[in-house]
Amino acid sequence: MDILKKIQDHREQAEELKWEGTFAEYLELLKEQPYLAQSAHSRVYNMVKDAGVVEEHDHKKFKFFDDDIYGLDEAMEKLVEEYFHPAARRLDVRKRILLLMGPVSGGKSTLVNLLKRGLEKYSYTDRGAVFAIKGCPMHEDPLHLIPNHMREEFHEHYGIRIEGSLSPLNTMRVEKEYSGRIEDVLVERIFFSEDKRTGIGTFSPSDPKSQDIADLTGSIDFSTIAKYGSESDPRAYRFDGELNKANRGIMEFQEMLKCDEKFLWHLLSLTQEGNFKAGRFALISADELIIAHTNEAEYRSFIANKKNEALHSRMIVMPVPYNLKVSQEERIYEKMIRESDIRDVHIAPHTLRVAAMFTILTRLKDSKKASIDVLKKMRLYDGEILEGFSDVDVEELKKEFSDEGMSGIDPRYVINRISSTIIKKELTSINALDVLRSLKDGLSSHASISSDDKDRYLDFISLARKEYDEIAKKEVQKAFVYSYEESAITLMDNYLDNVEAYCNKAKLRDPLTGEELNPDERLMRSIEEQIGVSENAKKAFREEILIRISAYARKGKKFDYQSHERLREAIQKKLFADLKDVVKITTSTKTPDERQLKKINEVVATLVDEHGYNSSSANELLKYVGSLLNR
């Protein structure tokens, strides 16, 4: 990639998108593109919506969040549908501070950064274009130039509502620079940038004794007072506070509830009336989405204080819990590893999945339903199909606890333990057992884990270990069966011959003696039992297989080993059960003979080529499974 060429292309694109004209010319643009005058809330909502929406099972999935927020589709749907959407439609929620509340490392900061970076990119698109009065430090909406008495008529003609008053600085500029001719006021297209403090502001609390309210609202420029003669002259004021610079876009309050009260009270007027007090001026209008985040403990402390009732009533609290899906938790770890210096270390297949199982188990609450244990709940939440449970059952489980996912182990702990294992032992390859061992060792040094939680978490590590044992055996099973592929195909063909005879109430003919034989019930049941097909269900299962074979034949396709997932699994399990002794001997013998060594090499090669292991992790897996089978 030619990075300099990319930078040049971006610079040229930005130059092409620049626009400057008079207010009269801007009004002509609005006639054709009225969406250019959208509010900050509307712009954020359209940004999210324009990225794509997928509707499935009465839920909406917003693609905007796909690459950065994992497993929180329902929380994101609630955020968009209950805050961004109604706020974009000018309903009352736009007059509320959006407070994201959730556990540490749960994705709150990631979500806010995603919105900020998204808004920067969106301002370069036609739909996200933003225009402002040229030379205004607050990037003021040009429509504020329209006098109040003409705004109703403007709305009838353009279909656009105008909110907010012209700022003191621009009021003076219109008179002094343009002689009151608002149609001549210059307007330009602006592009949001947090780095350049255009349309995106960030406020982070620090020592209350040293932090000044000017950080939010700007301050007097004392060096210009002699020039302009008064502190109340807007030209003597620096409109460079975070609230000034965030106008038209997003204002982020980091750890909002840690802020001193004097900073929070400024938000009361801004949220409810759309303006704030700065210097010796009238209230200054601002159109910005205020988004803050905090943890649950601080939030509970905040609402317990009666003095905070006024501010609390102006908040919309959106819980951002931990992800509760194992597959999505894996994606979180993969992303964190890609962004780290341990990305070159070989991580054996299923390692991150087993770590994710442990993590998710710590976040789940025990269901009150006797038929649901925590492992079943984990599988159902991850979308696995379990016999006897439906989507309705999953929805009911999710409604059982409103605060599920607000506690437990966070992703950073897992990545820290993986990193610690690699660095301390100077490993170039790690597996699930290495990670589980490290997670266990780290519990005693985790400051926020109580002794009761520690005991629970140790139990979850044991559960995750048992799950890994089954995964490991299945992985080796697949590799061995792959090496015995011809045996698997022969076994399946034999089973299908018997099923066809059974369903058609026919006899089989012995290929050697020519004798007519009844279908081999014992063979069929030995295979079907591997996947839990009961005696009562065997007829339906066999008929389903026959229907599938007929469907393939009608389409001119051959029914083979890969054509039926459950049957393939049954064949693999049956063959592996028959080969179990071979596996035990092959993997556990210290001095394998030439035939055994050849078989080990074949299985290792299969694990490396087909399943993503390297030679080291493949050999470790074989030894471990051998020890499991010998217990």
XYZ file of C-alpha atoms in Angstrom:
631
model
C 0.000 0.000 0.000
C 1.336 3.433 -0.967
C 0.469 5.316 2.222
C 1.606 8.681 0.840
C -0.658 8.236 -2.189
C -3.587 7.468 0.125
C -2.889 10.625 2.147
C -2.724 12.673 -1.039
C -6.020 11.196 -2.302
C -7.708 12.045 1.002
C -6.371 15.600 0.866
C -7.626 16.031 -2.696
C -11.026 14.609 -1.761
C -11.313 17.077 1.125
C -10.425 19.953 -1.226
C -13.122 18.878 -3.691
C -15.749 18.770 -0.923
C -15.033 22.274 0.328
C -17.802 24.802 -0.265
C -18.064 28.495 0.433
C -20.801 30.915 -0.476
C -23.148 33.560 0.828
C -26.107 32.881 3.082
C -28.368 33.521 0.086
C -26.554 30.761 -1.861
C -26.812 28.445 1.135
C -30.602 28.927 1.172
C -30.689 27.775 -2.461
C -28.871 24.595 -1.388
C -31.491 24.022 1.318
C -34.317 24.134 -1.221
C -32.824 21.068 -2.943
C -31.358 19.393 0.141
C -33.343 20.345 3.261
C -31.596 17.585 5.264
C -28.482 19.795 5.343
C -30.175 21.704 8.183
C -30.618 18.610 10.382
C -29.950 18.759 14.110
C -27.004 17.110 15.844
C -29.230 14.293 17.134
C -30.719 13.742 13.695
C -27.271 13.607 12.117
C -26.103 10.917 14.570
C -29.270 8.853 14.016
C -28.979 9.068 10.225
C -25.296 8.133 10.429
C -26.182 4.924 12.282
C -29.177 4.139 10.070
C -27.361 4.813 6.782
C -24.740 2.178 7.669
C -27.485 -0.450 7.263
C -30.236 -2.083 9.312
C -31.048 -5.802 9.389
C -34.414 -6.865 10.777
C -34.587 -10.359 12.253
C -36.988 -11.946 14.756
C -38.712 -8.627 15.556
C -35.356 -7.065 16.385
C -33.220 -4.550 14.509
C -29.490 -5.032 14.092
C -27.548 -1.885 13.226
C -24.482 -2.624 11.104
C -22.792 0.577 12.261
C -21.722 -1.217 15.454
C -20.708 -4.562 13.867
C -16.925 -4.156 13.747
C -16.412 -2.740 17.234
C -19.284 -3.669 19.567
C -19.761 -7.414 20.047
C -22.733 -9.248 21.518
C -24.680 -6.129 22.479
C -27.198 -6.012 19.615
C -30.158 -5.604 21.963
C -28.490 -2.811 23.953
C -27.587 -1.025 20.700
C -31.135 -1.426 19.396
C -32.476 0.123 22.583
C -29.970 2.981 22.337
C -30.937 3.786 18.744
C -34.689 3.218 18.997
C -35.259 4.748 22.429
C -32.841 7.677 22.267
C -31.318 8.536 18.877
C -34.486 7.985 16.841
C -36.973 9.976 18.976
C -34.326 12.667 19.583
C -33.856 12.949 15.808
C -37.633 13.493 15.522
C -37.355 16.431 17.955
C -39.133 14.587 20.751
C -38.366 15.481 24.351
C -35.591 12.922 24.862
C -33.242 15.185 22.870
C -33.334 17.466 25.913
C -31.731 14.748 28.016
C -28.129 13.808 28.669
C -27.386 10.311 27.390
C -25.676 8.474 30.261
C -24.094 5.112 29.437
C -23.907 3.039 32.594
C -22.130 -0.275 32.833
C -19.225 -2.301 34.255
C -15.552 -1.600 33.586
C -14.242 -2.620 30.165
C -17.798 -3.241 29.010
C -17.592 -1.137 25.848
C -18.820 2.310 26.961
C -15.714 4.204 25.834
C -15.505 2.089 22.692
C -19.095 3.015 21.843
C -18.495 6.749 22.351
C -15.290 6.650 20.289
C -17.132 4.782 17.566
C -19.784 7.518 17.421
C -17.138 10.252 17.348
C -15.029 8.605 14.622
C -18.195 7.760 12.691
C -19.374 11.365 12.826
C -16.007 12.572 11.535
C -16.324 10.300 8.493
C -20.018 11.044 8.037
C -19.353 14.785 7.758
C -17.449 14.015 4.526
C -20.566 12.451 2.939
C -23.426 14.221 1.182
C -25.954 13.089 3.788
C -23.737 14.163 6.673
C -22.596 17.523 5.302
C -22.447 20.361 7.845
C -22.480 24.074 7.030
C -21.561 26.900 9.400
C -21.089 30.669 9.486
C -17.551 31.230 8.252
C -15.088 32.384 10.888
C -17.340 31.427 13.810
C -15.397 29.649 16.595
C -18.590 27.729 17.495
C -19.368 26.675 13.885
C -22.797 28.263 14.296
C -25.805 27.150 12.262
C -26.334 29.740 9.461
C -30.102 29.557 9.973
C -29.671 31.423 13.255
C -29.318 34.486 11.005
C -33.073 34.322 10.249
C -34.853 36.794 12.607
C -37.297 35.256 15.108
C -40.358 36.970 13.640
C -39.706 35.360 10.226
C -39.057 31.789 11.385
C -42.651 30.555 11.231
C -42.970 31.744 7.645
C -39.567 30.167 6.870
C -40.818 26.835 8.251
C -43.915 26.949 6.044
C -41.808 27.651 2.961
C -38.790 25.389 3.574
C -40.238 22.792 5.961
C -37.337 23.420 8.345
C -37.695 24.456 11.979
C -35.107 26.861 13.395
C -34.107 26.670 17.046
C -31.551 28.841 18.817
C -30.463 32.463 18.739
C -27.564 34.066 16.936
C -24.510 34.200 19.196
C -23.250 37.561 20.549
C -20.116 37.382 18.409
C -21.981 36.758 15.148
C -24.621 39.352 16.024
C -21.826 41.925 16.233
C -20.137 40.627 13.065
C -23.367 40.918 11.050
C -23.632 44.573 12.035
C -19.955 45.547 11.752
C -18.728 43.366 8.857
C -21.884 42.958 6.763
C -23.818 46.160 7.644
C -26.782 44.054 8.708
C -27.110 42.299 5.308
C -27.526 38.698 6.456
C -27.809 37.510 2.848
C -24.131 38.433 2.353
C -22.830 36.572 5.421
C -20.321 33.958 4.298
C -21.132 30.297 4.923
C -18.720 27.371 4.579
C -18.821 23.598 4.770
C -17.048 22.233 7.829
C -15.737 18.766 8.638
C -15.921 17.332 12.129
C -12.623 16.542 13.813
C -11.893 15.895 17.463
C -8.226 16.706 16.914
C -9.068 20.086 15.364
C -11.840 20.658 17.921
C -14.535 20.997 15.306
C -17.949 19.632 16.262
C -16.570 17.102 18.762
C -15.651 17.958 22.336
C -14.329 15.853 25.195
C -14.293 16.814 28.861
C -12.388 14.755 31.400
C -12.582 15.507 35.146
C -9.403 16.366 37.021
C -8.561 17.953 40.358
C -11.558 20.218 41.241
C -9.179 22.747 42.794
C -7.300 23.301 39.546
C -9.978 22.682 36.910
C -11.673 25.833 35.649
C -15.226 26.220 34.333
C -13.564 27.949 31.362
C -12.634 24.441 30.164
C -16.328 24.080 29.342
C -17.550 27.559 28.411
C -14.501 29.525 27.261
C -12.947 32.552 28.938
C -12.097 36.255 28.633
C -8.994 37.087 26.613
C -7.498 39.730 28.897
C -4.910 40.729 26.310
C -7.687 42.132 24.078
C -9.658 44.116 26.697
C -7.539 47.221 26.138
C -8.202 46.940 22.406
C -11.973 46.431 22.637
C -12.565 48.397 25.839
C -14.879 46.014 27.697
C -15.090 42.481 29.072
C -18.611 42.264 27.651
C -17.400 42.783 24.076
C -17.694 39.319 22.448
C -14.476 39.917 20.525
C -12.660 39.924 23.877
C -13.927 36.454 24.695
C -12.399 33.136 23.678
C -15.232 30.798 22.654
C -12.921 27.807 23.016
C -14.507 25.724 25.791
C -15.531 22.149 25.078
C -19.224 23.105 24.939
C -18.400 25.804 22.376
C -16.322 23.532 20.175
C -18.757 20.582 20.347
C -21.590 22.678 18.891
C -23.355 20.895 15.976
C -21.924 17.517 16.997
C -21.097 15.424 20.069
C -19.938 16.420 23.542
C -18.437 13.579 25.584
C -18.230 13.751 29.366
C -15.749 11.112 30.514
C -16.586 9.653 33.918
C -19.244 12.358 34.231
C -20.312 11.671 37.796
C -16.760 12.275 39.031
C -17.078 15.900 37.897
C -17.420 18.716 40.382
C -21.038 19.939 40.757
C -20.331 23.370 39.251
C -19.529 21.684 35.926
C -22.690 19.579 35.956
C -25.076 22.472 36.679
C -24.087 24.107 33.389
C -25.693 21.150 31.646
C -29.156 21.824 33.107
C -29.817 24.810 30.856
C -27.997 23.272 27.893
C -30.088 20.111 27.911
C -33.468 21.666 28.630
C -33.246 24.978 26.751
C -30.425 24.335 24.296
C -28.219 27.107 25.656
C -25.597 27.840 28.316
C -24.121 30.877 30.123
C -20.683 32.129 29.184
C -19.023 35.340 30.296
C -21.041 38.537 30.458
C -23.325 37.638 27.587
C -26.855 36.502 27.063
C -27.391 32.727 26.941
C -25.488 31.125 24.062
C -27.350 28.569 21.924
C -25.746 25.189 21.261
C -26.961 22.128 19.370
C -25.066 19.099 20.557
C -25.618 15.547 21.703
C -24.286 15.215 25.243
C -23.088 11.710 25.973
C -21.542 10.638 29.268
C -20.507 7.367 30.870
C -20.062 6.022 34.359
C -20.052 2.769 36.303
C -22.949 1.401 38.343
C -21.477 2.153 41.792
C -20.961 5.838 40.999
C -24.419 6.063 39.447
C -26.108 4.591 42.549
C -24.198 7.039 44.740
C -25.207 9.918 42.473
C -28.960 9.226 42.512
C -28.885 8.678 46.286
C -27.883 12.325 46.723
C -31.076 14.456 46.774
C -29.130 17.485 45.513
C -28.745 15.738 42.159
C -32.467 15.235 41.473
C -32.707 18.097 38.958
C -29.809 16.773 36.897
C -30.940 13.168 37.228
C -34.353 14.065 35.771
C -32.537 15.366 32.696
C -30.762 12.090 32.004
C -31.597 9.072 29.886
C -29.712 6.143 31.431
C -28.746 3.402 28.975
C -27.269 0.239 30.503
C -24.277 -1.134 28.587
C -23.779 -4.618 30.083
C -21.072 -7.137 29.347
C -21.562 -9.339 26.319
C -23.188 -12.685 27.221
C -22.421 -14.677 24.044
C -19.382 -16.958 23.967
C -18.827 -16.578 20.207
C -18.884 -12.768 20.476
C -16.548 -12.800 23.479
C -14.083 -14.716 21.310
C -14.267 -11.897 18.774
C -13.446 -9.370 21.505
C -10.300 -11.308 22.452
C -9.300 -11.744 18.803
C -9.604 -7.995 18.248
C -7.599 -7.163 21.394
C -4.885 -9.628 20.382
C -4.732 -8.228 16.828
C -4.106 -4.781 18.310
C -1.376 -6.046 20.677
C 2.220 -7.232 20.416
C 1.261 -10.870 21.091
C -0.471 -11.304 17.744
C 2.477 -13.361 16.415
C 2.130 -16.015 19.140
C 0.348 -19.174 17.976
C -2.899 -19.609 19.881
C -4.234 -23.141 19.517
C -7.816 -23.549 18.246
C -10.535 -23.345 20.939
C -8.184 -21.585 23.397
C -10.038 -18.280 23.234
C -13.393 -20.063 23.144
C -12.683 -21.880 26.403
C -11.500 -18.621 28.015
C -14.710 -16.985 26.756
C -16.790 -19.782 28.313
C -15.274 -19.091 31.704
C -15.785 -15.335 31.329
C -19.430 -15.643 30.260
C -20.180 -18.069 33.107
C -18.989 -15.438 35.625
C -21.487 -12.934 34.171
C -24.576 -15.153 34.159
C -27.084 -15.460 36.983
C -28.568 -18.801 38.022
C -32.023 -19.175 36.507
C -34.996 -19.834 38.753
C -36.115 -22.519 36.305
C -35.099 -25.967 37.453
C -34.567 -27.210 33.879
C -31.904 -24.568 33.148
C -28.411 -24.823 34.571
C -25.756 -22.214 33.885
C -24.135 -24.239 31.058
C -27.432 -24.627 29.225
C -28.060 -20.933 29.666
C -24.637 -20.136 28.229
C -25.338 -22.298 25.166
C -28.844 -20.927 24.616
C -27.605 -17.339 24.825
C -24.999 -18.158 22.178
C -27.678 -19.352 19.774
C -27.186 -23.113 20.170
C -30.259 -25.254 19.571
C -31.006 -27.442 22.581
C -33.738 -30.049 22.533
C -36.802 -28.907 24.451
C -35.994 -25.182 24.266
C -37.168 -22.507 21.844
C -36.488 -18.819 21.109
C -39.384 -17.985 23.434
C -37.552 -19.699 26.316
C -34.426 -17.654 25.575
C -36.402 -14.389 25.608
C -37.959 -15.358 28.949
C -34.506 -16.104 30.374
C -33.269 -12.671 29.333
C -36.200 -11.002 31.077
C -35.580 -12.920 34.313
C -32.847 -10.535 35.534
C -32.689 -6.898 34.473
C -29.090 -6.529 35.699
C -27.615 -9.691 34.177
C -24.260 -8.914 32.585
C -23.533 -5.953 34.849
C -20.930 -7.902 36.823
C -18.370 -10.649 36.261
C -14.906 -10.936 34.733
C -13.986 -8.264 32.172
C -12.171 -8.917 28.849
C -9.042 -7.031 29.917
C -8.430 -9.514 32.736
C -8.410 -12.420 30.263
C -6.053 -10.666 27.847
C -3.793 -9.624 30.744
C -3.569 -13.248 31.915
C -2.835 -14.500 28.376
C -0.129 -11.846 28.001
C 1.317 -12.699 31.410
C 1.543 -16.395 30.497
C 3.306 -15.688 27.210
C 5.793 -13.182 28.634
C 6.667 -15.061 31.837
C 7.183 -18.419 30.122
C 8.459 -16.949 26.850
C 6.025 -19.153 24.952
C 5.551 -19.059 21.189
C 2.425 -21.210 21.379
C -0.332 -21.472 24.001
C -3.373 -23.704 24.408
C -6.592 -23.715 26.421
C -4.985 -25.414 29.434
C -2.275 -22.726 29.628
C -4.929 -20.008 29.666
C -7.223 -21.725 32.200
C -4.233 -22.258 34.482
C -3.280 -18.589 34.183
C -6.871 -17.412 34.788
C -6.964 -19.529 37.937
C -3.618 -18.240 39.215
C -4.682 -14.634 38.663
C -7.864 -14.797 40.750
C -6.033 -14.464 44.062
C -4.346 -11.233 42.945
C -7.509 -9.660 41.473
C -8.317 -6.892 43.965
C -12.031 -6.596 43.221
C -12.889 -10.313 43.547
C -14.373 -11.328 46.899
C -13.635 -14.712 48.484
C -17.164 -15.931 47.669
C -16.802 -14.869 44.048
C -13.393 -16.512 43.896
C -14.899 -19.875 44.947
C -17.620 -19.503 42.301
C -15.073 -18.587 39.652
C -12.927 -21.618 40.484
C -16.000 -23.768 39.887
C -16.492 -22.060 36.524
C -12.871 -22.786 35.587
C -13.578 -26.464 36.323
C -16.702 -26.331 34.151
C -14.759 -24.676 31.319
C -12.085 -27.374 31.683
C -14.716 -30.127 31.334
C -16.094 -28.408 28.249
C -12.578 -28.273 26.805
C -12.063 -31.977 27.505
C -15.065 -32.773 25.299
C -13.906 -30.346 22.606
C -10.389 -31.829 22.646
C -11.673 -35.405 22.342
C -13.951 -34.383 19.490
C -11.091 -32.609 17.696
C -8.863 -35.669 17.879
C -11.840 -37.834 16.943
C -12.300 -35.812 13.745
C -8.596 -36.028 12.907
C -8.478 -39.800 13.443
C -11.683 -40.350 11.486
C -10.272 -38.202 8.677
C -7.328 -40.580 8.565
C -9.847 -43.447 8.395
C -12.024 -41.675 5.809
C -12.567 -44.842 3.762
C -13.799 -46.659 6.875
C -16.259 -43.841 7.581
C -17.649 -43.934 4.032
C -17.989 -47.719 4.120
C -19.788 -47.558 7.482
C -22.188 -44.913 6.197
C -22.942 -46.816 2.977
C -23.694 -49.912 5.066
C -26.010 -47.876 7.316
C -27.839 -46.343 4.331
C -28.416 -49.782 2.738
C -30.004 -50.970 5.966
C -32.114 -47.800 6.369
C -33.435 -48.102 2.805
C -34.399 -51.740 3.389
C -36.004 -50.878 6.743
C -38.133 -48.028 5.340
C -39.194 -50.028 2.279
C -39.870 -53.147 4.372
C -37.429 -55.035 2.145
C -34.638 -57.578 2.625
C -30.919 -57.210 2.087
C -28.906 -59.722 0.075
C -25.610 -61.033 1.430
C -22.983 -60.218 -1.260
C -21.119 -63.496 -0.649
C -23.807 -66.118 -0.024
C -26.727 -64.425 -1.785
C -28.832 -65.103 1.306
C -31.683 -62.671 2.085
C -31.226 -60.859 5.418
C -33.342 -58.581 7.580
C -32.014 -54.977 8.078
C -29.311 -54.950 10.751
C -31.134 -53.234 13.626
C -28.159 -53.530 15.925
C -25.876 -51.684 13.478
C -28.418 -48.906 12.842
C -29.078 -48.340 16.544
C -25.343 -48.331 17.410
C -24.939 -45.373 15.050
C -28.170 -43.529 15.906
C -27.542 -43.705 19.640
C -24.332 -41.703 19.140
C -26.435 -38.561 18.540
C -29.219 -39.314 21.013
C -31.876 -40.665 18.612
C -34.275 -42.534 20.885
C -36.020 -45.830 20.139
C -39.275 -43.952 19.551
C -37.634 -41.453 17.216
C -35.613 -43.898 15.097
C -38.332 -44.408 12.464
C -38.755 -40.668 11.857
C -34.974 -40.191 11.674
C -34.540 -42.982 9.137
C -37.404 -41.690 7.004
C -35.839 -38.201 7.098
C -32.568 -39.699 5.760
C -34.430 -41.496 2.965
C -36.302 -38.301 2.003
C -32.976 -36.436 1.856
C -31.491 -39.144 -0.415
C -34.537 -38.903 -2.736
C -34.272 -35.096 -2.852
C -30.609 -35.326 -3.844
C -31.423 -37.922 -6.529
C -34.130 -35.693 -8.051
C -31.598 -32.870 -8.376
C -29.050 -35.215 -9.936
C -26.761 -34.934 -6.928
C -25.041 -37.750 -5.062
C -25.811 -38.180 -1.359
C -22.427 -38.532 0.313
C -20.637 -38.353 3.643
C -21.052 -34.562 3.886
C -24.771 -34.441 2.949
C -26.356 -34.777 6.401
C -24.708 -33.024 9.362
C -26.230 -35.156 12.134
C -25.621 -38.429 10.320
C -22.016 -37.460 9.664
C -21.581 -36.680 13.381
C -23.116 -40.054 14.301
C -20.792 -41.916 11.912
C -17.751 -40.066 13.284
C -18.693 -40.849 16.889
C -19.371 -44.488 16.124
C -16.101 -44.903 14.265
C -14.204 -43.073 16.999
C -15.797 -45.315 19.648
C -14.583 -48.331 17.679
C -11.144 -46.731 17.293
C -10.869 -45.552 20.900
C -8.433 -48.294 21.879
C -6.287 -47.500 18.863
C -6.266 -43.820 19.861
C -5.371 -44.637 23.475
C -2.498 -46.872 22.467
C -1.241 -44.539 19.738
C -1.246 -41.388 21.879
C -0.032 -42.826 25.167
C 2.727 -45.210 24.175
C 6.209 -43.883 24.941
C 7.893 -46.005 22.273
C 5.486 -46.163 19.328
C 6.279 -48.697 16.626
C 6.604 -47.706 12.985
C 2.876 -48.207 12.255
C 1.804 -46.190 15.309
C 4.300 -43.437 14.515
C 2.958 -43.208 10.976
C -0.585 -42.892 12.338
C 0.453 -40.181 14.827
C 2.140 -38.232 12.025
C -0.976 -38.554 9.850
C -3.217 -37.265 12.650
C -0.815 -34.394 13.487
C -0.716 -33.455 9.802
C -4.530 -33.445 9.710
C -4.716 -31.254 12.826
C -2.231 -28.803 11.299
C -3.659 -28.744 7.755
C -7.372 -28.989 8.503
C -7.896 -27.602 12.027
C -5.426 -24.714 12.470
C -2.909 -26.227 14.926
C 0.854 -26.027 14.623
C 2.975 -29.128 15.194
C 3.651 -28.244 18.850
C 0.012 -27.627 19.840
C -1.151 -30.664 17.808
C 1.228 -33.009 19.660
C 0.190 -31.493 23.014
C -3.456 -32.069 22.121
C -2.817 -35.726 21.241
C -0.975 -36.343 24.513
C -3.718 -34.669 26.514
C -6.524 -36.624 24.853
C -4.536 -39.816 25.329
C -4.335 -39.087 29.074
C -8.109 -38.404 29.165
C -8.910 -41.697 27.463
C -6.603 -43.616 29.821
C -8.313 -42.315 32.967
